[in-house]
């Protein structure tokens, strides 16, 4: 009996019982909260990775506008929704492009592709003011160039079909459009914060790989809900680029609604509170 007990003891030490799969079972991993990014980081300006990240944001936003504006124009060109991909197809184009572009650029620039996301992450001290301003400028330039290329290929159709510019649909007030944009932008930014949470990434190794999926899916769902209201302008660069190239009075009249709902103004007013609530909720569920 003593030999058997010894075998059991050695076996138990050699092959300890593994913890069940789950987030609570993996909470013992070492993790240190990353320090907040400095407000100004002059050393970034002499780094090639800094400039490469901005170029990646420009290219991603350029491709995003090119594909999505063409999709919107294709739907408007059709005699009815059933003869085209419809609202669902437009939503898939936006969500699918975000998924693909975030996956491609996450390792270079973080895959923001949206000034609202960039500004929200800046308020959370995830990147410096220098990088945030650089990203926003490159995102807006990429959006303008993307919409401009579409207009250059087919100028008459571009002007006749609205150029993918966002406007508040008939039957809705500007207040309704503003509310839809605020809620839609909150859904997107909250998903980005959740999908890129560093503590969660350290605990669950599969999270960084899947991060582009929930972000793209959130964009898809928000577009399904708000395309009938405003055309969905949760990306200020996307709204600005299309409005500048289309350059019609009614698109500029509603651009203020889209900017207040999804641009840095929204992040400035709500970003700190959202980040505080997100951190409190994260600590509660991780405790």
mmCIF file of N, CA and C in Angstrom, residues 1-11:
data_model
loop_
_atom_site.group_PDB
_atom_site.id
_atom_site.type_symbol
_atom_site.label_atom_id
_atom_site.label_comp_id
_atom_site.label_asym_id
_atom_site.label_seq_id
_atom_site.Cartn_x
_atom_site.Cartn_y
_atom_site.Cartn_z
ATOM 1 N N UNK A 1 0.826 -1.218 0.000
ATOM 2 C CA UNK A 1 0.000 0.000 0.000
ATOM 3 C C UNK A 1 0.855 1.261 0.000
ATOM 4 N N UNK A 2 1.995 1.168 0.707
ATOM 5 C CA UNK A 2 2.845 2.348 0.750
ATOM 6 C C UNK A 2 3.384 2.688 -0.625
ATOM 7 N N UNK A 3 3.728 1.624 -1.402
ATOM 8 C CA UNK A 3 4.234 1.884 -2.757
ATOM 9 C C UNK A 3 3.182 2.517 -3.637
ATOM 10 N N UNK A 4 1.943 2.045 -3.484
ATOM 11 C CA UNK A 4 0.872 2.611 -4.295
ATOM 12 C C UNK A 4 0.616 4.068 -3.916
ATOM 13 N N UNK A 5 0.650 4.351 -2.605
ATOM 14 C CA UNK A 5 0.465 5.731 -2.177
ATOM 15 C C UNK A 5 1.572 6.628 -2.710
ATOM 16 N N UNK A 6 2.801 6.110 -2.749
ATOM 17 C CA UNK A 6 3.917 6.884 -3.288
ATOM 18 C C UNK A 6 3.720 7.148 -4.760
ATOM 19 N N UNK A 7 3.266 6.101 -5.492
ATOM 20 C CA UNK A 7 3.004 6.301 -6.922
ATOM 21 C C UNK A 7 1.931 7.364 -7.143
ATOM 22 N N UNK A 8 0.894 7.318 -6.328
ATOM 23 C CA UNK A 8 -0.168 8.316 -6.472
ATOM 24 C C UNK A 8 0.357 9.715 -6.184
ATOM 25 N N UNK A 9 1.185 9.829 -5.115
ATOM 26 C CA UNK A 9 1.717 11.150 -4.753
ATOM 27 C C UNK A 9 2.617 11.696 -5.847
ATOM 28 N N UNK A 10 3.526 10.857 -6.374
ATOM 29 C CA UNK A 10 4.427 11.288 -7.444
ATOM 30 C C UNK A 10 3.650 11.626 -8.704
ATOM 31 N N UNK A 11 2.672 10.776 -9.012
ATOM 32 C CA UNK A 11 1.870 11.040 -10.206
ATOM 33 C C UNK A 11 1.102 12.335 -10.114
#
